[in-house]
Coordinates of C-alpha atoms in Angstrom, one line a residue:
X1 CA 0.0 0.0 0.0
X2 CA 1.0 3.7 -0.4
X3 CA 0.1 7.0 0.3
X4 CA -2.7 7.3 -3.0
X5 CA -4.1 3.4 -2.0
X6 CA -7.9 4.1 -1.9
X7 CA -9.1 3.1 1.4
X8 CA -12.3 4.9 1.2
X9 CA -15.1 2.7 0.9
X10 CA -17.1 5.3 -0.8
X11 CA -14.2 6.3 -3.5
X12 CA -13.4 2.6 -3.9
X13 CA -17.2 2.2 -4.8
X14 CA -16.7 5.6 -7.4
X15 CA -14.2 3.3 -8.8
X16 CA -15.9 0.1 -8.7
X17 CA -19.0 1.6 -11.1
X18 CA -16.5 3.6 -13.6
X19 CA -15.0 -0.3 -13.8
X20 CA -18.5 -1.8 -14.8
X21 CA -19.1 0.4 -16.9
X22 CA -15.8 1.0 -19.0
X23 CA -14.6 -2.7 -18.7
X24 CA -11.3 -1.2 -17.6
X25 CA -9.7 -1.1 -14.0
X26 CA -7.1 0.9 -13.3
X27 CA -4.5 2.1 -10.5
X28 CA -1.9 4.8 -10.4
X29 CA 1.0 4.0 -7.6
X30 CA -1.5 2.0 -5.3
X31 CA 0.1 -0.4 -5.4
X32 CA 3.9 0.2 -5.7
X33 CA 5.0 3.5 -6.3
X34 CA 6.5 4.3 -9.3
X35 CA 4.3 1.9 -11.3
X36 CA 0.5 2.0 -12.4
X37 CA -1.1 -0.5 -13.9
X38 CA -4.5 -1.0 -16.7
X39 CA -6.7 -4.3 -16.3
X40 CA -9.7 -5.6 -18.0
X41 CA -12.0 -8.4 -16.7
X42 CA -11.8 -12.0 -18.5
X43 CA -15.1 -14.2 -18.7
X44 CA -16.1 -17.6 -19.7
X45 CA -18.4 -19.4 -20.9
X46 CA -20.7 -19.4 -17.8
X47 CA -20.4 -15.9 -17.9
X48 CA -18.4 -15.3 -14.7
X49 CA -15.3 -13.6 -14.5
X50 CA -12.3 -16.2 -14.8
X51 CA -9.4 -13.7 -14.7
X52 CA -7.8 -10.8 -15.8
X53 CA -5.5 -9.3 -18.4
X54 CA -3.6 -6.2 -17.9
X55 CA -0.3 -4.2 -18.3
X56 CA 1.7 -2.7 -15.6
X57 CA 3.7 0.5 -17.0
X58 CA 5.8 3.5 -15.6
X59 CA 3.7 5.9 -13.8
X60 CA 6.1 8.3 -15.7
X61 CA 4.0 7.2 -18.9
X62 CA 0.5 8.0 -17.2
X63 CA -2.2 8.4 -17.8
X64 CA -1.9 5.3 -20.8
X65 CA -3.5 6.4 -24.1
X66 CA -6.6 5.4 -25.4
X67 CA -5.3 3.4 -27.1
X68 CA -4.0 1.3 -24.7
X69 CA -6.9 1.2 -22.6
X70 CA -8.7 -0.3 -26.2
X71 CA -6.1 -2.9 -26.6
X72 CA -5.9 -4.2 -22.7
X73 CA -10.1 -4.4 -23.2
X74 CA -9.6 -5.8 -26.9
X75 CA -7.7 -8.9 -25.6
X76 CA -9.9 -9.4 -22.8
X77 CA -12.3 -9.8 -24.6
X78 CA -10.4 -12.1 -27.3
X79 CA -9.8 -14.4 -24.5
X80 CA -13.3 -14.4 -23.5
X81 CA -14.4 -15.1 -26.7
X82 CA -12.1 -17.9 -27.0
X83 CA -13.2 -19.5 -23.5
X84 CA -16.8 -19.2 -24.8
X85 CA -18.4 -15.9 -22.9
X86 CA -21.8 -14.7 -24.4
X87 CA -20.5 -11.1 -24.6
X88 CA -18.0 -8.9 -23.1
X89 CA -18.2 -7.5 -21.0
X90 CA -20.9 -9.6 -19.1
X91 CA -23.2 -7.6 -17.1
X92 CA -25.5 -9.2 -14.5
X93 CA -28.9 -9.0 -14.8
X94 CA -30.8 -5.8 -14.1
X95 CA -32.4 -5.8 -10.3
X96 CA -35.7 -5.5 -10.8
X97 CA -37.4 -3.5 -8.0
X98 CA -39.3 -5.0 -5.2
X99 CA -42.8 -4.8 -5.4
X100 CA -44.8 -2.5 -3.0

């Protein structure tokens, strides 16, 4: 951990709902300082995630291009092709709301 770890629940969650819906996770000296890192999620055929694929890179070099966020989601979602997932990236089903 370091000094810009999130250890806010509440920011993590801010996270945790850009990842869902950009199929990229990223961190910028969280873990190690010095180095940042893009992710995207893997899925198979089930539809659950199975894994990850991602890129670690000098936090010199961030933020990475947009490029590189399309090709770290591009093979994710290769390799979930491959292991049989019915899209990429899989969302769960909607919640519907309770009845009153």
């Amino acid at each position: 951990m370091t000094g810009e770890t999130i250890v806010d629940p509440a920011v993590l969650e801010g996270h945790l709902v850009e990842v869902a819906r950009t199929g990229i996770a990223t961190e910028h000296d969280e873990a190690l300082l010095g180095e940042s890192s893009i992710a995207a999620p893997v899925f198979d055929a089930t539809g659950a995630a199975v894994g990850a694929i991602g890129i670690v890179l000098p936090s010199s070099d961030w933020p990475p291009s947009a490029s590189t966020h399309d090709d770290v989601r591009e093979a994710a979602r290769n390799i979930s092709r491959e292991l049989g997932a019915p899209g990429w990236p899989v969302y769960p089903p909607s919640v519907e709301p309770a009845s009153a």
